[in-house]
Tab-separated table of N, CA and C in Angstrom:
chain	number	residue	atom	x	y	z
A	1	MET	N	-33.303	11.863	-24.874
A	1	MET	CA	-32.729	12.162	-23.574
A	1	MET	C	-31.976	10.944	-23.022
A	2	LEU	N	-32.579	9.774	-23.166
A	2	LEU	CA	-31.942	8.553	-22.681
A	2	LEU	C	-30.663	8.273	-23.455
A	3	LEU	N	-30.695	8.528	-24.770
A	3	LEU	CA	-29.511	8.309	-25.600
A	3	LEU	C	-28.366	9.226	-25.160
A	4	LEU	N	-28.679	10.455	-24.831
A	4	LEU	CA	-27.670	11.399	-24.353
A	4	LEU	C	-27.055	10.910	-23.038
A	5	LEU	N	-27.882	10.399	-22.154
A	5	LEU	CA	-27.397	9.877	-20.877
A	5	LEU	C	-26.469	8.686	-21.092
A	6	VAL	N	-26.810	7.807	-22.023
A	6	VAL	CA	-25.977	6.637	-22.315
A	6	VAL	C	-24.620	7.076	-22.852
A	7	PHE	N	-24.597	8.042	-23.773
A	7	PHE	CA	-23.329	8.522	-24.323
A	7	PHE	C	-22.481	9.224	-23.265
A	8	CYS	N	-23.118	9.972	-22.376
A	8	CYS	CA	-22.367	10.658	-21.318
A	8	CYS	C	-21.710	9.656	-20.373
A	9	LEU	N	-22.418	8.590	-20.052
A	9	LEU	CA	-21.860	7.585	-19.146
A	9	LEU	C	-20.827	6.710	-19.837
A	10	ALA	N	-21.065	6.346	-21.085
A	10	ALA	CA	-20.153	5.451	-21.800
A	10	ALA	C	-18.900	6.178	-22.276
A	11	GLY	N	-19.010	7.439	-22.603
A	11	GLY	CA	-17.867	8.187	-23.129
A	11	GLY	C	-16.697	8.256	-22.165
A	12	PRO	N	-16.884	8.790	-20.964
A	12	PRO	CA	-15.746	8.879	-20.039
A	12	PRO	C	-15.202	7.510	-19.619
A	13	ILE	N	-16.064	6.531	-19.499
A	13	ILE	CA	-15.602	5.202	-19.106
A	13	ILE	C	-14.739	4.611	-20.207
A	14	GLY	N	-15.152	4.762	-21.453
A	14	GLY	CA	-14.367	4.233	-22.570
A	14	GLY	C	-13.009	4.901	-22.672
A	15	CYS	N	-12.963	6.192	-22.473
A	15	CYS	CA	-11.689	6.909	-22.549
A	15	CYS	C	-10.796	6.578	-21.366
A	16	SER	N	-11.385	6.519	-20.193
A	16	SER	CA	-10.559	6.287	-19.009
A	16	SER	C	-10.051	4.856	-18.946
A	17	SER	N	-10.777	3.912	-19.544
A	17	SER	CA	-10.298	2.530	-19.480
A	17	SER	C	-9.023	2.351	-20.299
A	18	SER	N	-8.918	3.040	-21.431
A	18	SER	CA	-7.693	2.911	-22.216
A	18	SER	C	-6.529	3.627	-21.535
A	19	LYS	N	-6.796	4.753	-20.890
A	19	LYS	CA	-5.746	5.456	-20.165
A	19	LYS	C	-5.334	4.669	-18.929
A	20	GLY	N	-6.300	4.013	-18.288
A	20	GLY	CA	-6.001	3.229	-17.096
A	20	GLY	C	-5.065	2.085	-17.401
A	21	ALA	N	-5.209	1.479	-18.579
A	21	ALA	CA	-4.325	0.374	-18.949
A	21	ALA	C	-2.895	0.880	-19.112
A	22	GLN	N	-2.736	2.076	-19.649
A	22	GLN	CA	-1.400	2.638	-19.806
A	22	GLN	C	-0.789	2.972	-18.449
A	23	LYS	N	-1.591	3.480	-17.523
A	23	LYS	CA	-1.084	3.818	-16.205
A	23	LYS	C	-0.623	2.570	-15.469
A	24	GLN	N	-1.360	1.471	-15.600
A	24	GLN	CA	-0.984	0.247	-14.910
A	24	GLN	C	0.342	-0.284	-15.425
A	25	LYS	N	0.586	-0.178	-16.708
A	25	LYS	CA	1.849	-0.649	-17.260
A	25	LYS	C	3.016	0.163	-16.719
A	26	GLN	N	2.793	1.465	-16.515
A	26	GLN	CA	3.863	2.323	-16.031
A	26	GLN	C	4.116	2.129	-14.541
A	27	SER	N	3.075	1.818	-13.771
A	27	SER	CA	3.229	1.723	-12.319
A	27	SER	C	3.232	0.274	-11.849
A	28	GLN	N	4.004	-0.578	-12.473
A	28	GLN	CA	4.106	-1.973	-12.084
A	28	GLN	C	5.086	-2.184	-10.935
A	29	ALA	N	5.813	-1.145	-10.543
A	29	ALA	CA	6.792	-1.284	-9.462
A	29	ALA	C	6.073	-1.615	-8.159
A	30	PRO	N	6.682	-2.428	-7.299
A	30	PRO	CA	6.041	-2.772	-6.034
A	30	PRO	C	5.894	-1.550	-5.143
A	31	PHE	N	4.909	-1.621	-4.273
A	31	PHE	CA	4.669	-0.518	-3.347
A	31	PHE	C	5.843	-0.409	-2.379
A	32	ASP	N	5.948	0.698	-1.718
A	32	ASP	CA	7.077	1.018	-0.835
A	32	ASP	C	7.338	-0.099	0.176
A	33	ASN	N	8.324	-0.933	-0.103
A	33	ASN	CA	8.686	-2.021	0.796
A	33	ASN	C	9.608	-1.548	1.912
A	34	GLY	N	9.903	-0.272	1.973
A	34	GLY	CA	10.728	0.268	3.040
A	34	GLY	C	10.037	0.207	4.391
A	35	LEU	N	8.739	-0.059	4.388
A	35	LEU	CA	7.997	-0.150	5.642
A	35	LEU	C	7.973	-1.562	6.219
A	36	ILE	N	8.497	-2.550	5.489
A	36	ILE	CA	8.519	-3.920	6.003
A	36	ILE	C	9.333	-3.947	7.293
A	37	SER	N	8.777	-4.557	8.304
A	37	SER	CA	9.316	-4.685	9.666
A	37	SER	C	9.321	-3.355	10.426
A	38	ALA	N	8.668	-2.329	9.880
A	38	ALA	CA	8.533	-1.058	10.595
A	38	ALA	C	7.415	-1.186	11.630
A	39	GLY	N	7.441	-0.334	12.617
A	39	GLY	CA	6.409	-0.332	13.644
A	39	GLY	C	5.196	0.476	13.218
A	40	GLN	N	4.153	0.412	14.048
A	40	GLN	CA	2.916	1.124	13.736
A	40	GLN	C	3.122	2.633	13.721
A	41	GLU	N	3.966	3.142	14.581
A	41	GLU	CA	4.237	4.587	14.616
A	41	GLU	C	4.885	5.066	13.315
A	42	ASP	N	5.796	4.264	12.768
A	42	ASP	CA	6.446	4.631	11.504
A	42	ASP	C	5.438	4.670	10.362
A	43	VAL	N	4.512	3.709	10.363
A	43	VAL	CA	3.484	3.670	9.318
A	43	VAL	C	2.557	4.870	9.462
A	44	LEU	N	2.201	5.216	10.688
A	44	LEU	CA	1.351	6.389	10.908
A	44	LEU	C	2.020	7.662	10.405
A	45	LYS	N	3.318	7.795	10.623
A	45	LYS	CA	4.044	8.978	10.145
A	45	LYS	C	4.068	9.029	8.624
A	46	LYS	N	4.244	7.859	7.989
A	46	LYS	CA	4.389	7.802	6.531
A	46	LYS	C	3.040	7.904	5.806
A	47	LEU	N	2.021	7.168	6.284
A	47	LEU	CA	0.748	7.074	5.565
A	47	LEU	C	-0.415	7.771	6.262
A	48	GLY	N	-0.264	8.119	7.532
A	48	GLY	CA	-1.353	8.751	8.264
A	48	GLY	C	-2.292	7.722	8.873
A	49	GLU	N	-3.443	8.196	9.333
A	49	GLU	CA	-4.431	7.316	9.958
A	49	GLU	C	-5.089	6.423	8.903
A	50	PRO	N	-5.268	5.135	9.202
A	50	PRO	CA	-5.915	4.244	8.240
A	50	PRO	C	-7.411	4.517	8.148
A	51	THR	N	-7.994	4.177	6.999
A	51	THR	CA	-9.433	4.306	6.810
A	51	THR	C	-10.163	3.233	7.600
A	52	ILE	N	-9.640	2.004	7.564
A	52	ILE	CA	-10.257	0.856	8.227
A	52	ILE	C	-9.172	0.087	8.974
A	53	VAL	N	-9.499	-0.386	10.169
A	53	VAL	CA	-8.622	-1.272	10.934
A	53	VAL	C	-9.411	-2.543	11.204
A	54	SER	N	-8.816	-3.695	10.868
A	54	SER	CA	-9.515	-4.964	11.078
A	54	SER	C	-8.511	-6.051	11.435
A	55	LYS	N	-9.036	-7.264	11.659
A	55	LYS	CA	-8.186	-8.421	11.945
A	55	LYS	C	-8.356	-9.443	10.839
A	56	THR	N	-7.257	-10.119	10.512
A	56	THR	CA	-7.298	-11.190	9.520
A	56	THR	C	-7.699	-12.487	10.224
A	57	PRO	N	-8.032	-13.535	9.465
A	57	PRO	CA	-8.336	-14.830	10.091
A	57	PRO	C	-7.160	-15.387	10.900
A	58	ASP	N	-5.937	-14.950	10.594
A	58	ASP	CA	-4.748	-15.395	11.330
A	58	ASP	C	-4.483	-14.541	12.569
A	59	GLU	N	-5.447	-13.660	12.917
A	59	GLU	CA	-5.328	-12.768	14.070
A	59	GLU	C	-4.251	-11.692	13.897
A	60	HIS	N	-3.912	-11.340	12.667
A	60	HIS	CA	-3.003	-10.224	12.407
A	60	HIS	C	-3.838	-8.965	12.248
A	61	ILE	N	-3.247	-7.823	12.530
A	61	ILE	CA	-3.949	-6.548	12.375
A	61	ILE	C	-3.762	-6.069	10.944
A	62	LEU	N	-4.842	-5.602	10.328
A	62	LEU	CA	-4.817	-5.123	8.947
A	62	LEU	C	-5.293	-3.682	8.912
A	63	TRP	N	-4.442	-2.797	8.415
A	63	TRP	CA	-4.811	-1.405	8.199
A	63	TRP	C	-5.081	-1.228	6.718
A	64	ILE	N	-6.202	-0.581	6.413
A	64	ILE	CA	-6.593	-0.359	5.025
A	64	ILE	C	-6.687	1.144	4.789
A	65	TYR	N	-5.994	1.600	3.754
A	65	TYR	CA	-6.016	3.003	3.348
A	65	TYR	C	-6.723	3.090	2.005
A	66	GLU	N	-7.894	3.727	1.986
A	66	GLU	CA	-8.634	3.904	0.742
A	66	GLU	C	-8.418	5.322	0.234
A	67	PRO	N	-8.401	5.497	-1.095
A	67	PRO	CA	-8.295	6.857	-1.639
A	67	PRO	C	-9.456	7.721	-1.142
A	68	LYS	N	-9.192	8.993	-0.949
A	68	LYS	CA	-10.213	9.901	-0.408
A	68	LYS	C	-11.441	10.008	-1.309
A	69	TRP	N	-11.217	10.023	-2.627
A	69	TRP	CA	-12.321	10.222	-3.552
A	69	TRP	C	-12.096	9.381	-4.785
A	70	LYS	N	-13.175	8.684	-5.222
A	70	LYS	CA	-13.103	7.884	-6.442
A	70	LYS	C	-14.406	8.049	-7.208
A	71	LEU	N	-14.304	8.019	-8.522
A	71	LEU	CA	-15.485	8.123	-9.361
A	71	LEU	C	-16.268	6.821	-9.344
A	72	ILE	N	-15.562	5.704	-9.471
A	72	ILE	CA	-16.196	4.390	-9.473
A	72	ILE	C	-15.792	3.676	-8.186
A	73	PRO	N	-16.769	3.234	-7.378
A	73	PRO	CA	-16.415	2.560	-6.127
A	73	PRO	C	-15.820	1.175	-6.382
A	74	ASN	N	-14.528	1.036	-6.176
A	74	ASN	CA	-13.831	-0.243	-6.305
A	74	ASN	C	-12.615	-0.187	-5.389
A	75	ASP	N	-11.794	-1.229	-5.413
A	75	ASP	CA	-10.648	-1.256	-4.506
A	75	ASP	C	-9.341	-0.826	-5.160
A	76	HIS	N	-9.387	-0.248	-6.350
A	76	HIS	CA	-8.172	0.224	-7.018
A	76	HIS	C	-7.588	1.406	-6.245
A	77	GLY	N	-6.294	1.360	-6.011
A	77	GLY	CA	-5.622	2.415	-5.272
A	77	GLY	C	-5.633	2.210	-3.765
A	78	THR	N	-6.287	1.145	-3.305
A	78	THR	CA	-6.348	0.855	-1.878
A	78	THR	C	-5.032	0.239	-1.415
A	79	VAL	N	-4.530	0.701	-0.281
A	79	VAL	CA	-3.278	0.197	0.286
A	79	VAL	C	-3.609	-0.665	1.503
A	80	TYR	N	-3.024	-1.859	1.541
A	80	TYR	CA	-3.226	-2.797	2.643
A	80	TYR	C	-1.909	-2.971	3.386
A	81	VAL	N	-1.941	-2.805	4.711
A	81	VAL	CA	-0.752	-2.981	5.547
A	81	VAL	C	-1.108	-3.991	6.637
A	82	GLU	N	-0.375	-5.103	6.675
A	82	GLU	CA	-0.642	-6.152	7.661
A	82	GLU	C	0.462	-6.166	8.714
A	83	PHE	N	0.042	-6.224	9.973
A	83	PHE	CA	0.971	-6.226	11.105
A	83	PHE	C	0.913	-7.561	11.832
A	84	GLU	N	2.072	-8.023	12.277
A	84	GLU	CA	2.148	-9.177	13.166
A	84	GLU	C	3.079	-8.788	14.309
A	85	ASN	N	2.583	-8.881	15.538
A	85	ASN	CA	3.341	-8.482	16.733
A	85	ASN	C	3.844	-7.038	16.636
A	86	GLY	N	3.021	-6.152	16.079
A	86	GLY	CA	3.359	-4.732	16.008
A	86	GLY	C	4.302	-4.326	14.892
A	87	LYS	N	4.701	-5.265	14.035
A	87	LYS	CA	5.616	-4.971	12.925
A	87	LYS	C	4.937	-5.294	11.595
A	88	VAL	N	5.254	-4.517	10.559
A	88	VAL	CA	4.680	-4.732	9.228
A	88	VAL	C	5.243	-6.023	8.632
A	89	THR	N	4.331	-6.910	8.189
A	89	THR	CA	4.759	-8.143	7.520
A	89	THR	C	4.426	-8.120	6.035
A	90	LYS	N	3.332	-7.452	5.675
A	90	LYS	CA	2.935	-7.353	4.266
A	90	LYS	C	2.414	-5.951	4.006
A	91	ILE	N	2.696	-5.458	2.804
A	91	ILE	CA	2.145	-4.182	2.367
A	91	ILE	C	2.006	-4.231	0.855
A	92	PHE	N	0.814	-3.880	0.368
A	92	PHE	CA	0.633	-3.835	-1.079
A	92	PHE	C	-0.479	-2.870	-1.437
A	93	LYS	N	-0.420	-2.421	-2.681
A	93	LYS	CA	-1.400	-1.480	-3.215
A	93	LYS	C	-2.134	-2.152	-4.351
A	94	LYS	N	-3.450	-2.134	-4.300
A	94	LYS	CA	-4.281	-2.740	-5.337
A	94	LYS	C	-4.274	-1.842	-6.564
A	95	GLN	N	-3.837	-2.384	-7.707
A	95	GLN	CA	-3.780	-1.618	-8.956
A	95	GLN	C	-4.993	-1.865	-9.802
């Protein structure tokens, strides 16, 4: 029974890790930089409500968008949008 559990857990992870490497190579393009210097309202229209809102050590506002559902809890696919004086200064997606 334990051996079956090990194979079930290791099988999908082994297959998905090789596919994940191929996906990363294909999606190396930078995230949508069209939002740079956009206001908070524009970001809300484009990405919706953020999952988390926080402040950086530099007192900038940081909106974090996490994927709705993930098999493995990590930060892959998470989008970070940083605002300074109400305008987007940085935006990136964790691959």
